[in-house]
Short mmCIF file of C-alpha atoms (C1' of nucleotides) in Angstrom, two decimals:
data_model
loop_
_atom_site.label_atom_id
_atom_site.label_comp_id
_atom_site.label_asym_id
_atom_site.label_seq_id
_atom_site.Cartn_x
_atom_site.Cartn_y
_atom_site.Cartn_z
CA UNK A 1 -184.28 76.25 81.62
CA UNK A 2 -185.19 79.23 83.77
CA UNK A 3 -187.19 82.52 82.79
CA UNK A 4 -187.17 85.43 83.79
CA UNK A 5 -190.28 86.29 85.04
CA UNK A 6 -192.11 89.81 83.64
CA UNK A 7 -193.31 92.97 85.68
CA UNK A 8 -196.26 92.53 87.59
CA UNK A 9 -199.84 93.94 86.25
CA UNK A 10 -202.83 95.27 87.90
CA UNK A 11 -205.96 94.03 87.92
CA UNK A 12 -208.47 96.78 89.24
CA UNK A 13 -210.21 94.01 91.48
CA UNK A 14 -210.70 94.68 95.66
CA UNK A 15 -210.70 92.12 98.42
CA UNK A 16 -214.42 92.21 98.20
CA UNK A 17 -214.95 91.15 94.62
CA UNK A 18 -212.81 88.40 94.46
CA UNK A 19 -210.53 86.62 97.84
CA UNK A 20 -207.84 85.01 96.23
CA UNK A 21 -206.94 82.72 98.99
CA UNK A 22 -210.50 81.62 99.76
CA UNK A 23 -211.38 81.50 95.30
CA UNK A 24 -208.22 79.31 95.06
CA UNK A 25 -208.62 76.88 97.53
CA UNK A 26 -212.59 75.97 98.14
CA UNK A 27 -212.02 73.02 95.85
CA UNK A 28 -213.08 74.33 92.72
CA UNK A 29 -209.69 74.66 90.91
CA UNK A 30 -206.72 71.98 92.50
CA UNK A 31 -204.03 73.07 90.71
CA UNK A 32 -203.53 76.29 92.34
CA UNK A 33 -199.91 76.24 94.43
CA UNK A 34 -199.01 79.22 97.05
CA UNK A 35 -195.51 79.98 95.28
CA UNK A 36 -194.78 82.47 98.06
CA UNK A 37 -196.76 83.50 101.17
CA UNK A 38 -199.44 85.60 99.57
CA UNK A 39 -198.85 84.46 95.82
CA UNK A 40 -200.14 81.65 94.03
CA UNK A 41 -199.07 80.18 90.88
CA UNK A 42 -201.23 77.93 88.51
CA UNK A 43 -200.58 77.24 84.54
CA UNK A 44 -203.44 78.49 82.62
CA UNK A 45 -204.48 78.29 78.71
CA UNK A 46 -201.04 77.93 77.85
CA UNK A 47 -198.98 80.08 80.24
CA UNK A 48 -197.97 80.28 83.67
CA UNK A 49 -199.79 82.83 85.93
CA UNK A 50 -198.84 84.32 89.13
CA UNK A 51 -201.43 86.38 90.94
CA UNK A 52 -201.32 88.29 94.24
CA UNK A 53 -203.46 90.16 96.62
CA UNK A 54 -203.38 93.56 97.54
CA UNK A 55 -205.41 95.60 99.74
CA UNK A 56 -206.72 97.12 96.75
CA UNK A 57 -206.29 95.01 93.77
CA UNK A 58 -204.91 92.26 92.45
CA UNK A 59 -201.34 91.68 90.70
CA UNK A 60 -200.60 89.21 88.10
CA UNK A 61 -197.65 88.19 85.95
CA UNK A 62 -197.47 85.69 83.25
CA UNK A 63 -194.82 83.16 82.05
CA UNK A 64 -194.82 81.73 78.50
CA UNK A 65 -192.91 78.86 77.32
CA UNK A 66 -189.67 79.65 74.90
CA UNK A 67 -190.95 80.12 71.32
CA UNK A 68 -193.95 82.62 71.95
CA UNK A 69 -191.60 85.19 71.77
CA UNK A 70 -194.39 87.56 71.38
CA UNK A 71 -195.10 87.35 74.84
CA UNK A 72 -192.21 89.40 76.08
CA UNK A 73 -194.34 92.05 74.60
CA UNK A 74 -197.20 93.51 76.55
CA UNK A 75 -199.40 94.72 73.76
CA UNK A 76 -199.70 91.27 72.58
CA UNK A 77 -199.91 89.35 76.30
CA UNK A 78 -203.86 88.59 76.60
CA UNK A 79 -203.46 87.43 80.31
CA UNK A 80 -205.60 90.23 81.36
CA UNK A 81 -208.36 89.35 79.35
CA UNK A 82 -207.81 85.74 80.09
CA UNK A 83 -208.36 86.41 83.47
CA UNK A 84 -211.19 88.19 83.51
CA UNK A 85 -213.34 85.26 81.88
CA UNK A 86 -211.26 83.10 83.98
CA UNK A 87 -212.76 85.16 87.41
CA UNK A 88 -216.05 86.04 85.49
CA UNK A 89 -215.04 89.62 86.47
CA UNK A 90 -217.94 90.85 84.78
CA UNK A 91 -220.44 89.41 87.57
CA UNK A 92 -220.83 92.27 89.93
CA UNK A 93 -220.19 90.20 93.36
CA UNK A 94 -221.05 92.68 96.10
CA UNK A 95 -224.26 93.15 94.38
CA UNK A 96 -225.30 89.74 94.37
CA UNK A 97 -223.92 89.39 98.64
CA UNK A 98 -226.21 92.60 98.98
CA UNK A 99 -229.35 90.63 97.56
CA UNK A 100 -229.07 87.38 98.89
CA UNK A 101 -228.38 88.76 102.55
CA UNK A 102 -231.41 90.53 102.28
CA UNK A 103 -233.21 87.37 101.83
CA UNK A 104 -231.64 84.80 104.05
CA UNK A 105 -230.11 86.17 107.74
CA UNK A 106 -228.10 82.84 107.54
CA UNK A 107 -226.18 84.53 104.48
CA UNK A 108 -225.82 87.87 106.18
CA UNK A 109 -223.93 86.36 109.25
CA UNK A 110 -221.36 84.42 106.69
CA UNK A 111 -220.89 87.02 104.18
CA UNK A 112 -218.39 89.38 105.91
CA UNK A 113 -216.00 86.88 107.05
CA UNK A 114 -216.43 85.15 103.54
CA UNK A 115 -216.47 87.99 101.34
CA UNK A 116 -215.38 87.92 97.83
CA UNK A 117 -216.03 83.98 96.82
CA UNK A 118 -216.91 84.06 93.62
CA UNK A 119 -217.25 80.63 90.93
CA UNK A 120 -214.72 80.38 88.26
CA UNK A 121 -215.32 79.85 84.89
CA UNK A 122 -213.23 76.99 84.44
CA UNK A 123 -212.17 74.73 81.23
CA UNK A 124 -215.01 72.59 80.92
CA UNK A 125 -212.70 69.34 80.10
CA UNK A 126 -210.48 69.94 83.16
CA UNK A 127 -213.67 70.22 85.20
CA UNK A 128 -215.07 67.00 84.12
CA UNK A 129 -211.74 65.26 84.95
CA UNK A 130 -211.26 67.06 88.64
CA UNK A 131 -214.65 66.67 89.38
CA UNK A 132 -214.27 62.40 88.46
CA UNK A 133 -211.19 62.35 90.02
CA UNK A 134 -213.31 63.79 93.22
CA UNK A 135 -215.68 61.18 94.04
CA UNK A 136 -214.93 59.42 98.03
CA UNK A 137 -211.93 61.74 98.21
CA UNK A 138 -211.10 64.93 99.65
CA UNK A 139 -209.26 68.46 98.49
CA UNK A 140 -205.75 67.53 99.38
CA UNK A 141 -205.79 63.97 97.46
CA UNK A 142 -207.60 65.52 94.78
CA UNK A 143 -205.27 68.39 94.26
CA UNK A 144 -202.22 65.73 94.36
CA UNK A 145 -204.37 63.41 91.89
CA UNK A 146 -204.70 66.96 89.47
CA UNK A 147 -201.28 67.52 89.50
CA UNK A 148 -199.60 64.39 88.73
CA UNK A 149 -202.34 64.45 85.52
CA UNK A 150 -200.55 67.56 84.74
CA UNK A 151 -197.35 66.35 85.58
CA UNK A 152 -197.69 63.15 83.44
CA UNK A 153 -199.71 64.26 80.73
CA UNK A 154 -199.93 68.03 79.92
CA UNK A 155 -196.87 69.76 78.10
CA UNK A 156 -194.41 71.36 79.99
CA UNK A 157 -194.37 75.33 79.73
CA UNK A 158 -191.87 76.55 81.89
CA UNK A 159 -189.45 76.23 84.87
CA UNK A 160 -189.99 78.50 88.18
CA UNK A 161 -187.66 78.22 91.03
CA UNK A 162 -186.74 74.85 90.01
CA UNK A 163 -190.55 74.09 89.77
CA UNK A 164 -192.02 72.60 87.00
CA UNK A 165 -194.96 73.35 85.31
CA UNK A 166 -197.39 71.77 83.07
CA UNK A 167 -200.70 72.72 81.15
CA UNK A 168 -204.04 70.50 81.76
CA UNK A 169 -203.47 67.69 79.19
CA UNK A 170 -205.80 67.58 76.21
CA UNK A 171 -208.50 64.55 75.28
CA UNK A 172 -206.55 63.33 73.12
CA UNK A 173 -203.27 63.18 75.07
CA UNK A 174 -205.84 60.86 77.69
CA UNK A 175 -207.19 58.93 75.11
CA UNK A 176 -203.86 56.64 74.36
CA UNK A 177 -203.36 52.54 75.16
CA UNK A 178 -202.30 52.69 78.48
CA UNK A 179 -203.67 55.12 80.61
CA UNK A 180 -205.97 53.81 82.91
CA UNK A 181 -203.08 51.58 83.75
CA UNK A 182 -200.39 54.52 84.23
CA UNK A 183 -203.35 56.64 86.20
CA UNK A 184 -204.07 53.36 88.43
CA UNK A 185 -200.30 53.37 89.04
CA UNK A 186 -200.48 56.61 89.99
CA UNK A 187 -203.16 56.01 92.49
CA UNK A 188 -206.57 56.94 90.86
CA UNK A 189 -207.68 53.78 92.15
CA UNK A 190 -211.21 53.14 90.39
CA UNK A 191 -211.09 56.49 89.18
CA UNK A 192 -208.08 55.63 86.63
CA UNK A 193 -210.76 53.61 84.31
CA UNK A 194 -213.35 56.45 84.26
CA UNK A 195 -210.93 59.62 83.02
CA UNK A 196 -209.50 56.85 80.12
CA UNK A 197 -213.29 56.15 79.00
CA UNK A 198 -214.31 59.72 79.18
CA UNK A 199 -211.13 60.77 77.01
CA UNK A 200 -211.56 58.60 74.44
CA UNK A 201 -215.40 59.43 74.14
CA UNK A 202 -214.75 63.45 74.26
CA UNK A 203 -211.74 62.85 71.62
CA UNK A 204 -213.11 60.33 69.04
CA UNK A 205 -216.79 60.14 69.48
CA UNK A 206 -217.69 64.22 69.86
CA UNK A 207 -216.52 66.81 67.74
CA UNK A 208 -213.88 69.04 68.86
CA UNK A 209 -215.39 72.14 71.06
CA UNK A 210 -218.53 69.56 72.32
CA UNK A 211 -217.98 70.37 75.71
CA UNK A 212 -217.94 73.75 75.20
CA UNK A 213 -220.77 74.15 72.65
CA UNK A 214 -222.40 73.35 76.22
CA UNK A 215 -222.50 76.93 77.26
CA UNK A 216 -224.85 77.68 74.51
CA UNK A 217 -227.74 75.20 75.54
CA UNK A 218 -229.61 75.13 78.63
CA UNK A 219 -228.84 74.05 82.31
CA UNK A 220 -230.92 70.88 82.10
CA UNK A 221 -230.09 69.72 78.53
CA UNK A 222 -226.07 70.51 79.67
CA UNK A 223 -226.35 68.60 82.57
CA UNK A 224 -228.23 65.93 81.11
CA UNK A 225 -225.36 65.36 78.25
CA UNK A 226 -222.62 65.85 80.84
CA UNK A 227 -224.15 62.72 82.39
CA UNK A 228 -222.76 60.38 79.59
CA UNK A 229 -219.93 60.18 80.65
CA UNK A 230 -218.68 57.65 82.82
CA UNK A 231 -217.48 58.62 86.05
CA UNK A 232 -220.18 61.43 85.71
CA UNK A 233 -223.34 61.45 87.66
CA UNK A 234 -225.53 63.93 89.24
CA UNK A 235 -223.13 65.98 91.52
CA UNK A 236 -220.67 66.13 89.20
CA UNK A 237 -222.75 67.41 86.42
CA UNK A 238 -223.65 70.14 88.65
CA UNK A 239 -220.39 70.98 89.35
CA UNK A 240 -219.22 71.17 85.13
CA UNK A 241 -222.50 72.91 85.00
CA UNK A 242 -222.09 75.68 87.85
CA UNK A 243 -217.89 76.39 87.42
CA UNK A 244 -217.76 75.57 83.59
CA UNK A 245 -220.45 75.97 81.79
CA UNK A 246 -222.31 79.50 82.47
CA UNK A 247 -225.19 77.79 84.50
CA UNK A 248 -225.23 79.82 87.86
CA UNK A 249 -228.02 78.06 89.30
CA UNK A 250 -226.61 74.84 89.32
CA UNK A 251 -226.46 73.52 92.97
CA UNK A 252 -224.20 70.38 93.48
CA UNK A 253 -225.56 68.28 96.37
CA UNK A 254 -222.47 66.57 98.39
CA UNK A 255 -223.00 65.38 101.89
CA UNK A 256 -221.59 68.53 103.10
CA UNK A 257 -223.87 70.53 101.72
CA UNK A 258 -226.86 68.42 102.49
CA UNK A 259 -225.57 68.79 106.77
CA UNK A 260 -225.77 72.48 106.13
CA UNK A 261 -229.13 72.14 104.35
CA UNK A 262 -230.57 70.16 107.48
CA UNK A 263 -228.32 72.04 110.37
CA UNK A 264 -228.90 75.36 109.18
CA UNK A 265 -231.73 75.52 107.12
CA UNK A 266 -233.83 72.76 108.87
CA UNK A 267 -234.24 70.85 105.65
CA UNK A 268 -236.65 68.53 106.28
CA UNK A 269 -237.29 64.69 104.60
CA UNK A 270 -234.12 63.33 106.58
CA UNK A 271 -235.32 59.31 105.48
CA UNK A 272 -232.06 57.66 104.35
CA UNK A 273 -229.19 57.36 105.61
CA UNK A 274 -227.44 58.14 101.78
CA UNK A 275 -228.30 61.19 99.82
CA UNK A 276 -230.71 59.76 97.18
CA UNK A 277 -232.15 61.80 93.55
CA UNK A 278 -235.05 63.28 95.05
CA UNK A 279 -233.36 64.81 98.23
CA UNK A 280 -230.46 65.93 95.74
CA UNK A 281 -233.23 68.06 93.80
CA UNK A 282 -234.86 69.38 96.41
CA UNK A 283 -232.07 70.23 98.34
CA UNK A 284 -231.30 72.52 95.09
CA UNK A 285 -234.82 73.69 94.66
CA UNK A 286 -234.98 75.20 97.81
CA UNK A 287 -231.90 77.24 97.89
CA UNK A 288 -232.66 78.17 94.12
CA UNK A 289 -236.25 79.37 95.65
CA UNK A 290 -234.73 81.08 98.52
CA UNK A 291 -231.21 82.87 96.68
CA UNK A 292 -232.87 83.57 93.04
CA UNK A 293 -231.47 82.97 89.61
CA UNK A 294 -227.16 82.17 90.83
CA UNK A 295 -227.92 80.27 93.96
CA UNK A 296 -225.15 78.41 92.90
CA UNK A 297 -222.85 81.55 93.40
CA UNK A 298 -224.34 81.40 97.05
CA UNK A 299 -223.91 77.94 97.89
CA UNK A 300 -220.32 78.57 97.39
CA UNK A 301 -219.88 81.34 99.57
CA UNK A 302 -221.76 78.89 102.72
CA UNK A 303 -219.75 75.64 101.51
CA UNK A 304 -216.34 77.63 101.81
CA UNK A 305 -217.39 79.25 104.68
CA UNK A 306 -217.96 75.36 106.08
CA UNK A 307 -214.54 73.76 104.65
CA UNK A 308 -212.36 72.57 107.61
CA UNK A 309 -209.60 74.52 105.81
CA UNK A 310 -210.89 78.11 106.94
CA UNK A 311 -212.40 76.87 110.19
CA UNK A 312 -209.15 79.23 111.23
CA UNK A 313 -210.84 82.30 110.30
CA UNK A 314 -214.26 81.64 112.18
CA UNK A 315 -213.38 82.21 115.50
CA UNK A 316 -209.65 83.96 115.81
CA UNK A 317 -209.14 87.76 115.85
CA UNK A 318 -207.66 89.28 112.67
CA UNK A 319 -204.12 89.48 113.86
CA UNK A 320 -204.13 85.58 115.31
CA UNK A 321 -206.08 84.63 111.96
CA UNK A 322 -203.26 86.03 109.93
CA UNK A 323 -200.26 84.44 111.55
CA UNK A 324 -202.90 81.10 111.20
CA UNK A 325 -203.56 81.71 107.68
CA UNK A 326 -199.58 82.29 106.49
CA UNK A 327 -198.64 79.40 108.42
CA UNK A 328 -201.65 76.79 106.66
CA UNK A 329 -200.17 78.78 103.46
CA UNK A 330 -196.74 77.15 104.25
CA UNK A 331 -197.89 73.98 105.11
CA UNK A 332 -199.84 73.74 101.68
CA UNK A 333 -196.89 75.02 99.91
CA UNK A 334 -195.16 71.94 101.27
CA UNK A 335 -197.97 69.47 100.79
CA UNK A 336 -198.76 70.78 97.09
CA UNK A 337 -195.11 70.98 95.22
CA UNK A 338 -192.66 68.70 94.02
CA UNK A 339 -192.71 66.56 97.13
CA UNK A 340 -196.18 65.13 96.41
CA UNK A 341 -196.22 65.18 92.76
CA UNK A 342 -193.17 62.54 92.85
CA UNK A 343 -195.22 60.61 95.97
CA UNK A 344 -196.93 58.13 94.18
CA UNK A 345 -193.74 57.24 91.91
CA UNK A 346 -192.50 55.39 95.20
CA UNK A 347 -193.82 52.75 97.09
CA UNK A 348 -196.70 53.43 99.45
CA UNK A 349 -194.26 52.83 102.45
CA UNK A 350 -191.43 55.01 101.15
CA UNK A 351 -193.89 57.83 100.80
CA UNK A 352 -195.02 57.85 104.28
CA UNK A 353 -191.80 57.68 105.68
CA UNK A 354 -190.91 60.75 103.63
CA UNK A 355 -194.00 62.62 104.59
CA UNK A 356 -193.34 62.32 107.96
CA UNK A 357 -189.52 63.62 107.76
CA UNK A 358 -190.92 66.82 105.88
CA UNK A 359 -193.65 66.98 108.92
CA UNK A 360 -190.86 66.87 111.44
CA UNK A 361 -188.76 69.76 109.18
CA UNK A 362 -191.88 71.76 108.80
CA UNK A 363 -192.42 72.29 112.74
CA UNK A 364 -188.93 72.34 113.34
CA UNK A 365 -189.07 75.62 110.63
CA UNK A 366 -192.46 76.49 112.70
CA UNK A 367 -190.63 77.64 115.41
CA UNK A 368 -188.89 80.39 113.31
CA UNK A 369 -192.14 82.21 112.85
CA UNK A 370 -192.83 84.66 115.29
CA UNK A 371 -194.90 87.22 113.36
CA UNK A 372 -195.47 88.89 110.37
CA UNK A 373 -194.85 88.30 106.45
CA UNK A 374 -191.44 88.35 106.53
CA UNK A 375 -190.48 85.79 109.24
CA UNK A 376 -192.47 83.52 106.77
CA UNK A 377 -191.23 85.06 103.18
CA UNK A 378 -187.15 83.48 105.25
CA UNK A 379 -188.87 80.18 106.02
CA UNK A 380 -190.02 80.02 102.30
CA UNK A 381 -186.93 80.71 101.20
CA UNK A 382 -185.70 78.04 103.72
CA UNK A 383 -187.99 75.66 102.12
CA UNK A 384 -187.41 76.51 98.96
CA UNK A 385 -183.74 75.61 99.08
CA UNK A 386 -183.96 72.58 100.95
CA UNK A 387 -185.77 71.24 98.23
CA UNK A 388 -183.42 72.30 95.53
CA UNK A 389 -180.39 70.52 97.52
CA UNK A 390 -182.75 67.59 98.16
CA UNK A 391 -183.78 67.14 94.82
CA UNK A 392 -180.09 67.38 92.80
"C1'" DG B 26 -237.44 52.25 90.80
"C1'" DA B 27 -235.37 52.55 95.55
"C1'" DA B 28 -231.73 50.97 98.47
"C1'" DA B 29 -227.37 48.61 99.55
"C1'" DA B 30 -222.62 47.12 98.00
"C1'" DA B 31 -218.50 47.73 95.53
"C1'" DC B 32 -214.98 50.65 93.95
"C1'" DC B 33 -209.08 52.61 95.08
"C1'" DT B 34 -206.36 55.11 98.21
"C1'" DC B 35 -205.13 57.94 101.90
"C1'" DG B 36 -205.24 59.85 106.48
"C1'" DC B 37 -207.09 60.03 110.89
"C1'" DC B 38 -208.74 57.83 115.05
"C1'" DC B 39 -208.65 54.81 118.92
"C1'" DA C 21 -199.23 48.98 116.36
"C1'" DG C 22 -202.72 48.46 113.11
"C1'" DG C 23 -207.53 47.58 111.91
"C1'" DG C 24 -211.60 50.43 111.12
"C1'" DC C 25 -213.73 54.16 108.92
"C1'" DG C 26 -215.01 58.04 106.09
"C1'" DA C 27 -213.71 61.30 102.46
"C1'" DG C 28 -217.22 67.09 98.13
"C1'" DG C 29 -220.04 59.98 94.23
"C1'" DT C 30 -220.97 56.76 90.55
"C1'" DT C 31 -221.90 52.31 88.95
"C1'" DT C 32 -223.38 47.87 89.67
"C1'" DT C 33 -226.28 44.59 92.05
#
DNA sequence: GAAAAACCTCGCCC
DNA sequence: AGGGCGAGGTTTT
């Protein structure tokens, strides 16, 4: 069933605080889905949330699934305050830009084109689960792999424009006969036997809140426990650590940011041709040395500023960059809805077939754009229905 | 202990 | 056309 969605909200938050389309797609959430050029859409602690930029703020609705009838009242909705701690709105961002482009010029050239990239503070348990999920893979994969946990797994809350959505699944709906085999079939690959090992050790072996007692303790003894898990090692510690778990120092090492450690920073100690322990830690203790206490803030901001998926933004003018940005919005739109969630419920030859239809649709609808929001908002739209007739 | 090899799948490249 | 290779690592040799 359909519901209606609420008025919108404002959050008091500008552009330079928080940049919705750069936060939401770095890779440290994947579950984020551009509902609308401009809008993205994600379930969150129970609800569904819609957020979008303004020039000088940020709107938000929320969505709750029949039964919490007290959500139709505003008094009682805590979205607000849920996204606050969500955004750790209480970090004051421009501050920290301010002090760590006084210390590194490097910084200072990235930060006005990258303004606003702050971390999240995630849900420790989906974090651990992503962040497995992420190892030899890349954003797009790992945002389909995300979603079809959802999908599978997590309750259903609601029904928007024929798009369904579903909460993170609990431990315990993870740690059931079965899973690894339903996640392999789902195309986890090696991955599938890690997330069913780690769910049953977080739901029968730790008391409930264990993860999250993790926030209390300190970076090294949280990212030392984080590494029981399987699936969990070093990098993805860090990453629990830095977007979970209140420990803004923690640097996670990949490859990527080791080339910008050695291409921009002249990192020395280049021996192997793999990333080994001590590089990995002294990789972090140099950028903790040079940004201070949240160097792991900072990495973020030169990481996103480094992700293929902006390398849009780098070198086109403001008015090219825009049509750029709302057409990549589109195309993710495309790649992150119902299509791919039902992808790896058909054979592996089906799917590419498919794919490549919705490629040839999607710069056939290309054309249609000439400028401007509302050219896309109509191919949206045009999208939007397609799918619906497809789907029925 | 340090350094390869294996692990699943997808998408891009030549 | 289709094999080769790497992708935000971890675990096993």
């Amino acid at each position: 069933m359909t519901i209606a969605a609420p008025l919108w909200s404002t959050l008091p938050v500008p552009p330079t605080e928080l940049c919705l389309d750069k936060v939401l797609r770095c890779g440290q959430s994947f579950r984020w889905k551009l509902s609308a050029p401009n809008e993205w859409t994600c379930t969150l602690r129970g609800r569904v949330v819609t957020l979008q930029q303004e020039p000088s703020h940020i709107k938000y609705r929320a969505v709750f699934p029949p039964g919490r009838s007290d959500s139709t009242t505003p008094t009682n909705d805590d979205t607000e305050e849920l996204l606050r701690d969500y955004f750790n709105l209480s970090v004051n961002l421009e501050a920290l830009y301010s002090h760590w482009s006084s210390v590194d010029p490097n910084f200072l050239k990235k930060s006005t084109t990258f303004a606003g990239i702050r971390i999240l503070r995630q849900d420790p348990w989906e974090n651990v689960v992503s962040f497995i999920c992420s190892s030899n893979n890349n954003i797009s994969r790992i945002s389909q792999m995300v979603n079809n946990l959802c999908l599978h797994f997590g309750p259903h809350l609601a029904t928007i424009d024929s798009i369904d959505y579903h909460d993170f699944p609990e431990p315990s709906a993870l740690a059931v006969p079965g899973v690894e085999q339903r996640l392999r079939e789902l195309g986890f690959g090696y991955r599938a036997k890690y997330i069913a090992k780690a769910a049953l050790l977080v739901a029968n072996e730790r008391v409930p809140g264990w993860l999250n007692s993790l926030r209390k303790v300190s970076y090294r003894e949280a990212h030392d426990t984080l590494l029981e898990l399987p699936g969990v090692g070093p990098k993805v510690a860090d990453c629990v650590c830095l977007m979970s778990l209140d420990k803004p120092g923690a640097l996670p090492v990949d490859t990527h940011v080791w080339q910008i450690a050695q291409r921009d920073y002249k990192f020395k100690g280049v021996k192997g041709k793999t990333l080994n322990k001590t590089t990995y830690d002294a990789i972090g203790d140099h950028f903790r040395k040079l940004w201070g206490e949240e160097a792991g803030w900072a990495h973020s901001v030169l990481f996103t500023a480094d992700l293929k998926a902006f390398s849009e933004v780098k070198n086109e003018t403001t008015v090219v960059s825009t049509k750029a940005v709302l057409t990549a919005q589109v195309e993710t739109l495309m790649q992150n809805t119902s299509i791919k969630q039902e992808q790896s419920m058909m054979t592996a030859e089906t799917s590419r077939k498919r794919v490549k239809r919705e490629d040839v649709e999607e710069k056939e609808g290309e054309k249609e754009i000439n400028d401007g929001v509302a050219e896309t908002s109509s191919l949206v739209d045009r999208i939007k229905r397609r799918r619906r007739s497809g789907r029925s």
